[in-house]
Tab-separated table of C-alpha atoms in Angstrom:
chain	number	residue	atom	x	y	z
A	1220	THR	CA	109.378	77.958	111.295
A	1221	PHE	CA	105.962	77.929	113.193
A	1222	SER	CA	105.038	74.679	111.571
A	1223	LEU	CA	108.242	72.781	112.283
A	1224	PRO	CA	108.135	69.897	114.768
A	1225	LEU	CA	110.713	70.431	117.556
A	1226	CYS	CA	112.590	67.189	118.968
A	1227	GLN	CA	112.704	68.380	122.418
A	1228	GLY	CA	109.119	69.715	122.795
A	1229	ASN	CA	107.682	73.319	122.266
A	1230	VAL	CA	109.817	75.143	124.780
A	1231	VAL	CA	112.815	77.093	123.461
A	1232	GLU	CA	115.312	78.253	125.938
A	1233	GLN	CA	115.990	81.594	124.503
A	1234	PHE	CA	114.331	84.968	124.550
A	1235	PHE	CA	114.852	85.784	120.938
A	1236	CYS	CA	114.409	82.880	118.571
A	1237	GLU	CA	116.615	83.176	115.601
A	1238	ILE	CA	115.717	81.211	112.703
A	1239	PRO	CA	118.894	79.235	112.356
A	1240	HIS	CA	118.616	78.090	115.983
A	1241	ILE	CA	114.996	76.872	115.564
A	1242	LEU	CA	115.933	74.989	112.392
A	1243	LYS	CA	118.697	73.211	114.318
A	1244	LEU	CA	116.158	72.212	117.031
A	1245	SER	CA	113.653	70.817	114.563
A	1246	CYS	CA	113.444	66.981	113.902
A	1247	SER	CA	112.850	67.329	110.219
A	1248	HIS	CA	115.347	67.713	107.414
A	1249	SER	CA	115.608	71.496	107.097
A	1250	TYR	CA	118.317	71.896	104.565
A	1251	LEU	CA	116.026	73.169	101.906
A	1252	ARG	CA	114.300	75.520	104.318
A	1253	GLU	CA	117.819	76.942	105.381
A	1254	VAL	CA	118.616	77.477	101.831
A	1255	GLY	CA	115.334	79.102	101.345
A	1256	VAL	CA	115.665	81.457	104.230
A	1257	ILE	CA	119.174	82.385	102.976
A	1258	VAL	CA	117.989	83.070	99.272
A	1259	VAL	CA	115.128	85.130	100.485
A	1260	SER	CA	117.435	87.163	102.928
A	1261	VAL	CA	119.993	87.801	100.152
A	1262	PHE	CA	117.324	88.938	97.806
A	1263	LEU	CA	115.866	91.146	100.506
A	1264	ILE	CA	119.281	92.779	101.367
A	1265	PHE	CA	120.010	93.200	97.578
A	1266	GLY	CA	116.581	94.930	96.993
A	1267	CYS	CA	117.171	97.254	99.980
A	1268	PHE	CA	120.692	98.113	98.571
A	1269	VAL	CA	119.357	98.789	95.241
A	1270	PHE	CA	116.480	100.872	96.457
A	1271	ILE	CA	118.952	102.987	98.558
A	1272	VAL	CA	121.388	103.535	95.630
A	1273	VAL	CA	118.568	104.553	93.268
A	1274	SER	CA	117.288	106.969	95.966
A	1275	TYR	CA	120.630	108.578	96.316
A	1276	VAL	CA	121.206	108.855	92.605
A	1277	GLN	CA	117.766	110.726	92.363
A	1278	ILE	CA	118.672	112.938	95.068
A	1279	PHE	CA	121.898	113.944	93.654
A	1280	ARG	CA	120.208	114.603	90.264
A	1281	VAL	CA	117.772	116.929	91.819
A	1282	VAL	CA	120.505	118.623	93.886
A	1283	LYS	CA	122.563	119.187	90.611
A	1284	ARG	CA	119.670	121.156	89.125
A	1285	ILE	CA	119.524	123.384	91.825
A	1286	PRO	CA	120.434	126.915	90.193
A	1287	SER	CA	122.388	128.523	92.983
A	1288	GLU	CA	125.834	127.496	94.088
A	1289	GLN	CA	124.894	128.195	97.732
A	1290	GLY	CA	121.707	126.073	97.596
A	1291	ARG	CA	123.752	123.116	96.050
A	1292	HIS	CA	126.334	123.573	98.602
A	1293	LYS	CA	123.769	123.568	101.530
A	1294	ALA	CA	121.956	120.489	99.995
A	1295	PHE	CA	125.247	118.507	99.547
A	1296	SER	CA	126.294	119.381	103.058
A	1297	MET	CA	123.034	117.738	104.244
A	1298	CYS	CA	123.126	114.676	101.965
A	1299	LEU	CA	126.936	113.631	102.329
A	1300	PRO	CA	126.887	112.945	106.101
A	1301	HIS	CA	123.869	110.617	105.508
A	1302	LEU	CA	125.714	108.793	102.785
A	1303	ALA	CA	128.928	108.643	104.800
A	1304	VAL	CA	126.926	106.828	107.713
A	1305	LEU	CA	125.251	104.473	105.152
A	1306	PHE	CA	128.711	103.337	103.844
A	1307	LEU	CA	129.971	103.009	107.424
A	1308	MET	CA	127.330	100.475	108.284
């Protein structure tokens, strides 16, 4: 996005420059760049989701190996609110 030529000069009338808005302001045909940004974003989001799921699976495996019932209950009571917030987002 930093190397795109803008049709109306270098001034962008926004405080936060979002990539789709900058691509709309550019003079070049940016269809492939838009597709590239979308593909990279999807892979990044999918990678983060997989990392979070694998992390929680590992946490639950470790918690299930805790020998005392009270320890498992305490660990699950700490993890489940975090998991609930994750699914609500």
